[in-house]
mmCIF file of C-alpha atoms in Angstrom:
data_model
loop_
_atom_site.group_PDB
_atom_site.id
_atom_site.type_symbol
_atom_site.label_atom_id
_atom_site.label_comp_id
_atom_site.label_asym_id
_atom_site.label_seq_id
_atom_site.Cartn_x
_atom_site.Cartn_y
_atom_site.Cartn_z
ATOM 1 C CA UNK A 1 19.258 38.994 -10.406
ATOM 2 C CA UNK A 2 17.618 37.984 -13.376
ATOM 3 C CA UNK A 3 18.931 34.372 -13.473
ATOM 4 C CA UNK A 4 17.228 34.234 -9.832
ATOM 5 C CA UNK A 5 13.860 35.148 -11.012
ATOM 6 C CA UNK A 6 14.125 32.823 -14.295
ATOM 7 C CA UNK A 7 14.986 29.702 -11.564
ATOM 8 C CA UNK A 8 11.975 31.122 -9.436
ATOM 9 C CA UNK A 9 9.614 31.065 -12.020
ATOM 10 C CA UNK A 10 10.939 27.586 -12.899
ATOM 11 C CA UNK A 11 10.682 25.794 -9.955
ATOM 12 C CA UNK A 12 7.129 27.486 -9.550
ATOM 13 C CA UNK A 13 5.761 26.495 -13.178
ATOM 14 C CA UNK A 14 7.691 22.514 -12.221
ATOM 15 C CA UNK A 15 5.519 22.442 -8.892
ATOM 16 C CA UNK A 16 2.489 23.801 -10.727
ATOM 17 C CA UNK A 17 3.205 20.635 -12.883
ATOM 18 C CA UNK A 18 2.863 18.539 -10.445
ATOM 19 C CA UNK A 19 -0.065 19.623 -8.578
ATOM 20 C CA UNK A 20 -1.477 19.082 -12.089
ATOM 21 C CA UNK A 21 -0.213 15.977 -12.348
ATOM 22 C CA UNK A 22 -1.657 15.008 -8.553
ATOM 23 C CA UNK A 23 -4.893 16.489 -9.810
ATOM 24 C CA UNK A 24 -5.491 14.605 -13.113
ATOM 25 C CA UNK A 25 -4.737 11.329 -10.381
ATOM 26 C CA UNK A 26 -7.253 12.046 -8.525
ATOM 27 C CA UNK A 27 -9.834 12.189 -11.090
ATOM 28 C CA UNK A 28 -8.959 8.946 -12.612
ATOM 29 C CA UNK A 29 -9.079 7.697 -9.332
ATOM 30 C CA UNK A 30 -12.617 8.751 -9.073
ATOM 31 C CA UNK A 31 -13.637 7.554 -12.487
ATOM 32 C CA UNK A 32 -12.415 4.095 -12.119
ATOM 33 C CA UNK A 33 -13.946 4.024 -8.172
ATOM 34 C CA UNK A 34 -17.420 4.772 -10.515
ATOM 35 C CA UNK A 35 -16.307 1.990 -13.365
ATOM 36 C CA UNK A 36 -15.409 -0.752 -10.342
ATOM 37 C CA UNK A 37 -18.842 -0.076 -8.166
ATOM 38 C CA UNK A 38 -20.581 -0.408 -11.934
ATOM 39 C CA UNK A 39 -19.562 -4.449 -12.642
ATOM 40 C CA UNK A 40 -19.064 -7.499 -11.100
ATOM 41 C CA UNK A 41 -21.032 -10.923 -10.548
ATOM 42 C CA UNK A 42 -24.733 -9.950 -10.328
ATOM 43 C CA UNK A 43 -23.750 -6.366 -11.022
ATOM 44 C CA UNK A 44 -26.501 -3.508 -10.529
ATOM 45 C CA UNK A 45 -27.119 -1.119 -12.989
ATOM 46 C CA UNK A 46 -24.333 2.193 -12.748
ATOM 47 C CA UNK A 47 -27.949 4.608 -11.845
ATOM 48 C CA UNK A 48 -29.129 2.065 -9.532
ATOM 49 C CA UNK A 49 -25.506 1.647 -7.614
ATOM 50 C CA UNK A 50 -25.511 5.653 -7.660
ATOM 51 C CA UNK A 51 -28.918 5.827 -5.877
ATOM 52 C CA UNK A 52 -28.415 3.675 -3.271
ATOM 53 C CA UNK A 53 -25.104 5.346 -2.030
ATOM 54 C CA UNK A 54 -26.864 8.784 -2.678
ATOM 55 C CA UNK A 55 -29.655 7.247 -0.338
ATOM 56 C CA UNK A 56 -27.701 6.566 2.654
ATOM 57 C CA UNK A 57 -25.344 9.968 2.634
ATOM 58 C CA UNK A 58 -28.826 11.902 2.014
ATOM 59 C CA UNK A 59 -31.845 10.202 2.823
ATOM 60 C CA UNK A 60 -33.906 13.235 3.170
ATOM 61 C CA UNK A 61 -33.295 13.894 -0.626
ATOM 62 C CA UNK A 62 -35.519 11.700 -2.334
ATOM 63 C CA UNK A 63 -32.963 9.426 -4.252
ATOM 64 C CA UNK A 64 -33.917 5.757 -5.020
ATOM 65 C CA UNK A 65 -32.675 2.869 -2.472
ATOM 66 C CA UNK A 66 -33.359 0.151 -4.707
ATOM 67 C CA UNK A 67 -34.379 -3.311 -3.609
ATOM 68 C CA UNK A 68 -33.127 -5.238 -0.613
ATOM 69 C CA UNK A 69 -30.735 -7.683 -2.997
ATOM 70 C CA UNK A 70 -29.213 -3.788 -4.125
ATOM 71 C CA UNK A 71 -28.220 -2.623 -1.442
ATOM 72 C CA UNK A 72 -26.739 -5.625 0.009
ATOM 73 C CA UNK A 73 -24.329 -6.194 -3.278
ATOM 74 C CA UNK A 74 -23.457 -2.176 -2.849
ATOM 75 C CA UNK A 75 -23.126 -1.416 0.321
ATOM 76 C CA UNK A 76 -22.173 -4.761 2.481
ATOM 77 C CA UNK A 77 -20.090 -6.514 -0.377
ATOM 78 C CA UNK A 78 -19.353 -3.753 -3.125
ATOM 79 C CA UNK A 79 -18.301 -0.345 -1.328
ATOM 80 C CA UNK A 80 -16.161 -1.584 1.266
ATOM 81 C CA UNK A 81 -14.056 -4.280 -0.909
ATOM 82 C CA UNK A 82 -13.661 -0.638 -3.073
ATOM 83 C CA UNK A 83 -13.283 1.851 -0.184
ATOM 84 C CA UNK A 84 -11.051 -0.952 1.288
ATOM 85 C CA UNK A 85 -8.447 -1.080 -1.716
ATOM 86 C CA UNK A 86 -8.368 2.793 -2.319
ATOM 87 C CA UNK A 87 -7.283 2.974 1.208
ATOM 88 C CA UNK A 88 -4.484 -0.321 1.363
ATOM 89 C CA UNK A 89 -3.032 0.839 -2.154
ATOM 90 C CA UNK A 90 -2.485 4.137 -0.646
ATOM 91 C CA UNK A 91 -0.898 3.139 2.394
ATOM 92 C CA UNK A 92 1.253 0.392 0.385
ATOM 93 C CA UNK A 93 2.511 2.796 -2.092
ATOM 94 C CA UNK A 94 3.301 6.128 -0.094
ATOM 95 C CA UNK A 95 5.265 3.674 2.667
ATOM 96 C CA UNK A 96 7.156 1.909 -0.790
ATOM 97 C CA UNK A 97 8.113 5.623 -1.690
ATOM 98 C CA UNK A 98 9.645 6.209 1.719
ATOM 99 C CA UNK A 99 11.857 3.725 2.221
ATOM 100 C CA UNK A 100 12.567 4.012 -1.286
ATOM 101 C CA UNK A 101 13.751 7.539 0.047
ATOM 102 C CA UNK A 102 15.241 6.875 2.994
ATOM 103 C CA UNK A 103 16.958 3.661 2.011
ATOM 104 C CA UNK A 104 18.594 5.483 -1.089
ATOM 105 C CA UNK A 105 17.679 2.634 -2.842
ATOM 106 C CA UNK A 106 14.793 2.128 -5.711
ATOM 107 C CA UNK A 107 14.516 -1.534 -5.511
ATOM 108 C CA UNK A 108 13.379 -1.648 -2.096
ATOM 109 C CA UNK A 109 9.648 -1.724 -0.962
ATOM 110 C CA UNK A 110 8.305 -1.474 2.398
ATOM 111 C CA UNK A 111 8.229 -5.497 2.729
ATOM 112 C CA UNK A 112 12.342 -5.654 2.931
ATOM 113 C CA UNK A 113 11.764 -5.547 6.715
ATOM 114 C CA UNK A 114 10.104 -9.012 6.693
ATOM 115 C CA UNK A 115 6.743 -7.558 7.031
ATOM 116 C CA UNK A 116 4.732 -9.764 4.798
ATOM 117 C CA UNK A 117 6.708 -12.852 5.560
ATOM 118 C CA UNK A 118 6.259 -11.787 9.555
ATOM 119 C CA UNK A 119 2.690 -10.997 9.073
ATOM 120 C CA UNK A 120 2.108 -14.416 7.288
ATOM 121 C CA UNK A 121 3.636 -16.700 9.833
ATOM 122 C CA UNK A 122 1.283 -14.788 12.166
ATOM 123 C CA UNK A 123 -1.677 -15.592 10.216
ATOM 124 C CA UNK A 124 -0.323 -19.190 9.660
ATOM 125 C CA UNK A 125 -0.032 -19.408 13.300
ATOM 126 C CA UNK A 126 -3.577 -18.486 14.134
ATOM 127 C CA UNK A 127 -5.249 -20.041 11.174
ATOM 128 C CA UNK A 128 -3.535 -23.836 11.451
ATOM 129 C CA UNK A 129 -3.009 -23.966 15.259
ATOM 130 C CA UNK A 130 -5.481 -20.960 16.901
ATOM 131 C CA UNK A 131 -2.133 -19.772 18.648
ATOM 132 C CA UNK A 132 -2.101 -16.050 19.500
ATOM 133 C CA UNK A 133 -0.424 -13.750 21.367
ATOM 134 C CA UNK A 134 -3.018 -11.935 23.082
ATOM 135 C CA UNK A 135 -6.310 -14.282 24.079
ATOM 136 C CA UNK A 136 -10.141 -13.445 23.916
ATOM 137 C CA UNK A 137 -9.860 -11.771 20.876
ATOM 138 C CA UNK A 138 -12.045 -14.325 18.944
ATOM 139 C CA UNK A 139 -12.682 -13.900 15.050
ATOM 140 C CA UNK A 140 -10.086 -11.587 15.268
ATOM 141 C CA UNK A 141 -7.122 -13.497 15.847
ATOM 142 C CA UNK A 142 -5.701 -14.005 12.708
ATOM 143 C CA UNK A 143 -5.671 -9.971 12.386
ATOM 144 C CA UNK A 144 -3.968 -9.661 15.428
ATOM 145 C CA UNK A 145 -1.378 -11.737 15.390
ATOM 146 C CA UNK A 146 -0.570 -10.651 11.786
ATOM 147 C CA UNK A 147 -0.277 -7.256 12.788
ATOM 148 C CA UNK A 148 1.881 -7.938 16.354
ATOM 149 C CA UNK A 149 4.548 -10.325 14.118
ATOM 150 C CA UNK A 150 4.424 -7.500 11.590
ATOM 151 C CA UNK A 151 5.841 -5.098 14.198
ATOM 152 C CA UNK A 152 7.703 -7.998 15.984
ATOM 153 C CA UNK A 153 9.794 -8.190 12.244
ATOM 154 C CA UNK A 154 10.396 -4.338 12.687
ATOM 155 C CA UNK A 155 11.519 -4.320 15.902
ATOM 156 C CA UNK A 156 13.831 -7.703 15.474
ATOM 157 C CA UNK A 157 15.462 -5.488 11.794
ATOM 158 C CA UNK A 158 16.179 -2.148 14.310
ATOM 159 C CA UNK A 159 17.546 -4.234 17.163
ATOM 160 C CA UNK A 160 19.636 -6.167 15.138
ATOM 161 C CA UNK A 161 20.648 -3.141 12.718
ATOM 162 C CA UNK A 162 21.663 -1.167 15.872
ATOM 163 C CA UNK A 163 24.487 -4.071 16.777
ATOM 164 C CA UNK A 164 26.402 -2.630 13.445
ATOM 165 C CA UNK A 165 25.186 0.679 13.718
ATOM 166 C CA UNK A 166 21.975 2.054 11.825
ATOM 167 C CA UNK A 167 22.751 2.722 8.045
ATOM 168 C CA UNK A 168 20.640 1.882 5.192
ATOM 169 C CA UNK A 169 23.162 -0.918 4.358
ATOM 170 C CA UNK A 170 22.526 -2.494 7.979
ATOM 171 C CA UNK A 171 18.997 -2.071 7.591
ATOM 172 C CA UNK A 172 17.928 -3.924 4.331
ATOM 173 C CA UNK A 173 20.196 -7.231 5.011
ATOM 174 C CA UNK A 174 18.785 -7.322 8.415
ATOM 175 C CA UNK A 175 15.809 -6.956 6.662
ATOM 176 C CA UNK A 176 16.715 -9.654 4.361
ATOM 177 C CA UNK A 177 17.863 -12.090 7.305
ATOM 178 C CA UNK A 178 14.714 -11.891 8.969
ATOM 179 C CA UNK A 179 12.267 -12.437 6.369
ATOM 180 C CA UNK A 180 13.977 -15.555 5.575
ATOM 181 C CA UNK A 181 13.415 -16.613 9.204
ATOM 182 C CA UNK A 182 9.969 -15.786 9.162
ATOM 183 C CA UNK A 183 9.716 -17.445 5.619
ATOM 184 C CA UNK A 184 11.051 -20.818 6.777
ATOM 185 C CA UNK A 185 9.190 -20.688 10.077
ATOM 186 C CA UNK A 186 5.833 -19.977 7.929
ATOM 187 C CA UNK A 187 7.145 -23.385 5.832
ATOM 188 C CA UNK A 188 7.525 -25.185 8.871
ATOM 189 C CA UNK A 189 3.808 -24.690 9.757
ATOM 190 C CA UNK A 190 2.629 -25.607 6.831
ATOM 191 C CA UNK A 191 4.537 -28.627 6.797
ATOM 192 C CA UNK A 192 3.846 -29.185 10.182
ATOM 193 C CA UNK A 193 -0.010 -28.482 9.512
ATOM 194 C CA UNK A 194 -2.426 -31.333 10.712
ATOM 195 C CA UNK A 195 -4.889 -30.907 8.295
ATOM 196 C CA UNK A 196 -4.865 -29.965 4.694
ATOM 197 C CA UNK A 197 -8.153 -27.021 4.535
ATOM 198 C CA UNK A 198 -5.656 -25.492 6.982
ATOM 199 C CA UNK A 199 -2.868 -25.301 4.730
ATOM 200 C CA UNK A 200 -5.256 -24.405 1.902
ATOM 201 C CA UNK A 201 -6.554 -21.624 4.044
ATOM 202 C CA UNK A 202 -3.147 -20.229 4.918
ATOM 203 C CA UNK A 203 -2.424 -20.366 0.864
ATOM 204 C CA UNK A 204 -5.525 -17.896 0.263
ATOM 205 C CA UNK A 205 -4.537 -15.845 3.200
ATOM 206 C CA UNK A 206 -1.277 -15.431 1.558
ATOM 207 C CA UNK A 207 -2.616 -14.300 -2.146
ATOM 208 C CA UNK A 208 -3.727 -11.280 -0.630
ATOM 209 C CA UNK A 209 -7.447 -10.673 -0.742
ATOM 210 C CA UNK A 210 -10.197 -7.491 -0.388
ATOM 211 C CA UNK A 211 -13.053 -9.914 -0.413
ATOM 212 C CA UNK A 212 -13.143 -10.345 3.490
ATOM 213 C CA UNK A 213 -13.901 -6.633 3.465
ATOM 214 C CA UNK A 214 -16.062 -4.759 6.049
ATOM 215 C CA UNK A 215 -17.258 -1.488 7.238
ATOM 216 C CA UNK A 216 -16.040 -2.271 10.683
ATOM 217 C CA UNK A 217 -11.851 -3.130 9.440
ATOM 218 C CA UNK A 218 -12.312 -0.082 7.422
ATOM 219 C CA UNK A 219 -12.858 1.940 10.407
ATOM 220 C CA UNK A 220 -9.568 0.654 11.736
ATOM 221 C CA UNK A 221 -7.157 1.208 8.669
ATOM 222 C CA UNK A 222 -8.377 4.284 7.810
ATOM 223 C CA UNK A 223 -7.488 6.377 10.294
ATOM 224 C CA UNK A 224 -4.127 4.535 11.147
ATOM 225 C CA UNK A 225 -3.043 4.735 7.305
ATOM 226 C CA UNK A 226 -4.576 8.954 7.225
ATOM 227 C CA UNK A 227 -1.962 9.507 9.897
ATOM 228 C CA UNK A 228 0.980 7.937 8.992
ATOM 229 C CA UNK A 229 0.761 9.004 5.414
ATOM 230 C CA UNK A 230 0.499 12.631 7.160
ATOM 231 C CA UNK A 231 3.264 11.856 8.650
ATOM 232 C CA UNK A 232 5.443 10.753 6.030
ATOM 233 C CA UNK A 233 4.597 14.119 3.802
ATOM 234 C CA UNK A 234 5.401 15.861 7.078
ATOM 235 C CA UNK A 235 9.018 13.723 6.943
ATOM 236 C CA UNK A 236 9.330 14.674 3.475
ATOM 237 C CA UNK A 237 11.864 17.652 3.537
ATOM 238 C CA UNK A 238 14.271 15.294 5.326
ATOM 239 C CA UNK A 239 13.330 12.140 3.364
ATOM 240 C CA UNK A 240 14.064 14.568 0.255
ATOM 241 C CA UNK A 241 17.719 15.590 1.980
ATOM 242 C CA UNK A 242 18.286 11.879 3.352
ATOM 243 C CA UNK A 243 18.082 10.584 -0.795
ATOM 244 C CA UNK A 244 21.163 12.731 -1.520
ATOM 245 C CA UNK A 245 23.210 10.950 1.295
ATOM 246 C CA UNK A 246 24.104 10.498 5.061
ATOM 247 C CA UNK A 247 27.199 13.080 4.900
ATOM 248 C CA UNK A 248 24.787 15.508 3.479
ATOM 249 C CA UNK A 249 22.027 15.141 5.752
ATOM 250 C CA UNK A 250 24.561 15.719 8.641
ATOM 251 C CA UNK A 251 25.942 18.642 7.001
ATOM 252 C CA UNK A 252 22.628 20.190 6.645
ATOM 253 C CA UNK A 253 21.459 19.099 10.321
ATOM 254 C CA UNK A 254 19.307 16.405 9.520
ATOM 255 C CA UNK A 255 19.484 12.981 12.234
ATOM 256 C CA UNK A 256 19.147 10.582 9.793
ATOM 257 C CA UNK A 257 19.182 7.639 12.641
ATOM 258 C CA UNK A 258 16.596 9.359 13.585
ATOM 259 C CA UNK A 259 14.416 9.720 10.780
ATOM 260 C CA UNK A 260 15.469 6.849 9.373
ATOM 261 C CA UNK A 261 13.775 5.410 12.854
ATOM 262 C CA UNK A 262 10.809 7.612 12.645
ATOM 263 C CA UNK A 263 9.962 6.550 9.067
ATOM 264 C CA UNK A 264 10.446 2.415 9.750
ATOM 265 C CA UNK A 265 7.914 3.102 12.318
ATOM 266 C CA UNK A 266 5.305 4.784 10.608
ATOM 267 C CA UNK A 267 5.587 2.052 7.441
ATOM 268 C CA UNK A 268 5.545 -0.823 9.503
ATOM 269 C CA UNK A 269 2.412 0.223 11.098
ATOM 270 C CA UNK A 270 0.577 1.403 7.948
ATOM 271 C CA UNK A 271 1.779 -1.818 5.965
ATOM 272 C CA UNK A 272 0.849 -4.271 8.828
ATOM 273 C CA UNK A 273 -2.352 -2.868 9.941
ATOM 274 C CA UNK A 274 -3.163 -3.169 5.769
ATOM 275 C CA UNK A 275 -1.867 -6.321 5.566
ATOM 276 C CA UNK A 276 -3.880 -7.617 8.851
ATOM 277 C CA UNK A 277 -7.016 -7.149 6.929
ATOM 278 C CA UNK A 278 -5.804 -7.811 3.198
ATOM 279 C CA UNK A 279 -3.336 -10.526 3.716
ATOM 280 C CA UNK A 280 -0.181 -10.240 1.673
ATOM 281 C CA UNK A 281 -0.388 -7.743 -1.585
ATOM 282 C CA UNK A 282 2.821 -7.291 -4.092
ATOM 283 C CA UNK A 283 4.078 -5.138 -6.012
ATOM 284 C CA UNK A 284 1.956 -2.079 -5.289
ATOM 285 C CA UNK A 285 4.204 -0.664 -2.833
ATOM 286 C CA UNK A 286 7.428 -1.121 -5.251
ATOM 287 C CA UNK A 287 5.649 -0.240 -8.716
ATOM 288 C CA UNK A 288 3.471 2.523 -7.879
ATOM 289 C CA UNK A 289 6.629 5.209 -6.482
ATOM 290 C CA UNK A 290 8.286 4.389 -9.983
ATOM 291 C CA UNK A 291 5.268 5.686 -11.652
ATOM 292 C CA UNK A 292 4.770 8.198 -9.658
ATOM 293 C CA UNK A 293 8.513 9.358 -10.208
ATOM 294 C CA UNK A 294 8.424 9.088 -13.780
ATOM 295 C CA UNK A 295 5.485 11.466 -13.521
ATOM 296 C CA UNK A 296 6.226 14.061 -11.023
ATOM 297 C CA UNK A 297 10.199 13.335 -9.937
ATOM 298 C CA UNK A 298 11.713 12.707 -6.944
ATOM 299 C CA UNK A 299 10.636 15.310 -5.095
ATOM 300 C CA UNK A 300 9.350 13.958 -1.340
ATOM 301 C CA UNK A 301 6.846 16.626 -0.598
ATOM 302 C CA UNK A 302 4.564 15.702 -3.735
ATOM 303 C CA UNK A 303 6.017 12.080 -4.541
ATOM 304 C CA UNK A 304 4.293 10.639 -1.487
ATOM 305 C CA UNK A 305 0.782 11.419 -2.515
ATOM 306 C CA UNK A 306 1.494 11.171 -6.399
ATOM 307 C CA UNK A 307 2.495 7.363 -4.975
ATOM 308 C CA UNK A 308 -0.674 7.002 -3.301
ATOM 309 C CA UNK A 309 -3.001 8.028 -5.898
ATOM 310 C CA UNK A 310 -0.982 5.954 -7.726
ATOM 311 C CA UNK A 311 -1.328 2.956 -5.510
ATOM 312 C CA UNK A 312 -5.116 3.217 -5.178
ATOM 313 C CA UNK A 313 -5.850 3.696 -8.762
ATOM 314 C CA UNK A 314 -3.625 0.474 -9.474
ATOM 315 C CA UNK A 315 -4.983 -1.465 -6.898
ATOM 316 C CA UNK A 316 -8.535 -1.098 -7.251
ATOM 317 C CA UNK A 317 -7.821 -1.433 -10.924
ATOM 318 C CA UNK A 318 -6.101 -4.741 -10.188
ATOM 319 C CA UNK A 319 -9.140 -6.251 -7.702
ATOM 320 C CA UNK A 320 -11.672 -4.862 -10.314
ATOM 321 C CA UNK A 321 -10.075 -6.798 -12.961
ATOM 322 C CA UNK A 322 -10.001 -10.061 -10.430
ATOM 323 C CA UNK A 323 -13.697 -9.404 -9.654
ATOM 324 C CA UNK A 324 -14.421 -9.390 -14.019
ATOM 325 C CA UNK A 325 -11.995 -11.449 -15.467
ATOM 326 C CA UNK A 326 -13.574 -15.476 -14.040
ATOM 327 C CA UNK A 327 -17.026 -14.240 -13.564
ATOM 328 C CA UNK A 328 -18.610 -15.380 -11.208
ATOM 329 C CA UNK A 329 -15.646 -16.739 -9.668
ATOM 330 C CA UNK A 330 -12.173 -14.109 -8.818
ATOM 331 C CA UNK A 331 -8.820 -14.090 -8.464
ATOM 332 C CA UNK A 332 -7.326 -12.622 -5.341
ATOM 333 C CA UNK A 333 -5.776 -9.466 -5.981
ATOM 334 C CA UNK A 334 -2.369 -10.032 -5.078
ATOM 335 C CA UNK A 335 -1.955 -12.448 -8.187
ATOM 336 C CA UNK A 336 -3.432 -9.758 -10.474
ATOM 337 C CA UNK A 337 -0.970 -7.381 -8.732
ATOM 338 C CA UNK A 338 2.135 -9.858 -9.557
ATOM 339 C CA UNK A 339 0.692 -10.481 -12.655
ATOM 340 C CA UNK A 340 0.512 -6.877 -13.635
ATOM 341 C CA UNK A 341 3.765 -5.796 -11.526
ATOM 342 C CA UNK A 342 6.385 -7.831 -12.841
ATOM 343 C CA UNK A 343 6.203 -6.902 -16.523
ATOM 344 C CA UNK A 344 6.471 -3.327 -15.633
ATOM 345 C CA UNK A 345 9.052 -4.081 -13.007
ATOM 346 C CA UNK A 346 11.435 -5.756 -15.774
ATOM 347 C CA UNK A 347 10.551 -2.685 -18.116
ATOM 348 C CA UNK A 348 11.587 -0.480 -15.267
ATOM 349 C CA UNK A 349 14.911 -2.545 -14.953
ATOM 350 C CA UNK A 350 15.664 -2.460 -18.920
ATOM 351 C CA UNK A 351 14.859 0.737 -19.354
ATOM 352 C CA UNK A 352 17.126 1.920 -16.590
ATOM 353 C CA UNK A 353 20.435 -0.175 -17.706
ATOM 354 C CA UNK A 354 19.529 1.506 -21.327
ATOM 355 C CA UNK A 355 20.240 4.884 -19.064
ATOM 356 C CA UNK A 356 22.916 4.161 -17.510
ATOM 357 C CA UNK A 357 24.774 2.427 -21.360
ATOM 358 C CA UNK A 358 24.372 5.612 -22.900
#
């Protein structure tokens, strides 16, 4: 009886840990959201930024709106580049840390189902030749057909998983098969291309960017990425049974066809409605659930949002540090993302065969 209430008070002190842990991310989430609205290429002053934000949630209260030039840089370019990359690292990271789950494997992100090199051959498409599949949709084509050949790639890696039956296995190397296929058909158009801004254009699209940013896409991948990253804490009991194996889940009544299903779904439309808007962004989704791991564990129920705090914080960090680093010029943020992702990656690696030597 005793040994029970020791493990009880355990596991509660462990999950008090990490809703610490969750805690202290959110807070240095919020302080670097305050250091990235702060700088940048014909930067306002930190008060004067804090005024005219203040003045538009409460106008009645007296606070400062600042000059016309002010409140253009905050709240048309500024806030929505930064409200815009706390939202896409989130989605990115907490769909990296399910499949992660789900796939039983740690290497994985939520791009091994051809996403990005789907979603790219859909903005390639619309970009070099103005070919869509759905017409009248104007400025927005490139964001549509990025997002249909995003969810074309998931469909084509079920269908084609289902011919061998639906394990993790058949999953990532049909994965695999068709992001090659979209990756040489996205080679082809640029080949292909008839003039060269085109190709140049599809290159930029294909950085990954949060400069394109507005109030109006925000309204759009907000509330898709809320709910599915709802959804995938609400998958997390099975996600957290699925990680130990398929014979276990069936001995303990989980479908994990089924929820292996479920959670494709849900990450495929959080990463390509992102992506739509952002163009193609590394690493976040396959660094940030390591960190998050090493800080919290591998529990499902608080590793999803430890990996989006995690996500947001490291990709706002990363397009801050584009916005500073060629003043007045940038880099897109999915080079600072590579840049930053791969040294920790190969860290990750070594420090993990160390493990598994001794």
């Amino acid at each position: 009886m005793s040994s029970t209430v020791e493990l009880k008070k355990l596991y509660q002190r462990s999950n008090k840990r990490k809703v610490l842990a969750i805690f202290f991310l959110f807070v240095m989430l919020f302080v670097v959201f305050i250091i990235s609205i702060s700088y940048g290429a014909g930067s306002p002053r930190f008060t004067e930024a804090i005024n005219v934000i203040l003045s538009k949630i409460f106008p009645n209260f007296g606070f400062e709106e600042g000059t016309r030039l002010t409140q253009t840089i905050i709240m048309d370019l500024r806030l929505p580049r930064i409200v815009l990359a706390v939202i896409a690292g989130m989605g990115l990271a907490a769909s990296g840390a399910t499949m992660q789950g789900v796939l039983r494997n740690p290497l994985v992100s939520s791009y091994i189902l051809g996403i990005s090199s789907a979603a790219g051959f859909g903005a390639a498409l619309a970009i070099t030749f103005g070919i869509g599949l759905i017409a009248g949709v104007g400025q927005y084509l490139v964001i549509f057909n990025a997002f249909i050949f995003s969810m074309l790639a998931m469909i084509m890696v079920y269908g084609i998983a289902r011919l061998r039956g639906v394990t993790t296995e058949t999953v990532i190397l049909a994965g695999v098969a068709v992001g090659y296929l979209f990756s040489a058909m996205l080679s082809l158009i640029q080949y292909l291309a008839p003039e060269h801004e085109a190709v140049r254009a599809v290159v930029f699209w294909l950085m990954g960017g949060l400069n394109s940013a507005t109030w109006n896409g925000i309204l759009i991948v907000f509330p898709v990425v809320v709910v599915t990253l709802i959804l995938m804490i609400f998958q997390s009991w099975n996600i957290n049974v699925m990680s130990m194996g398929e014979d276990v889940a069936t001995s303990l009544g989980v479908n994990s066809k089924r929820v292996l299903a479920i959670t494709m779904i849900l990450e495929t439309l959080a990463t390509a409605t992102i992506i739509a808007f952002t163009g193609v962004i590394g690493f976040v989704c396959l660094i940030a659930p390591h960190i998050a791991r090493i800080l919290i564990g591998s529990d499902y129920r608080f590793l999803i949002p430890c990996s989006a705090l995690v996500g947001a914080c490291l990709l706002l960090c990363s397009d801050t540090l584009g916005r500073l680093i060629l003043q007045p010029s940038e880099l897109p943020v999915g080079i600072v993302t590579s840049l930053l992702g791969v040294p920790f990656f190969i860290y990750i690696l070594i420090s993990k065969r160390r493990q598994s030597w001794s």
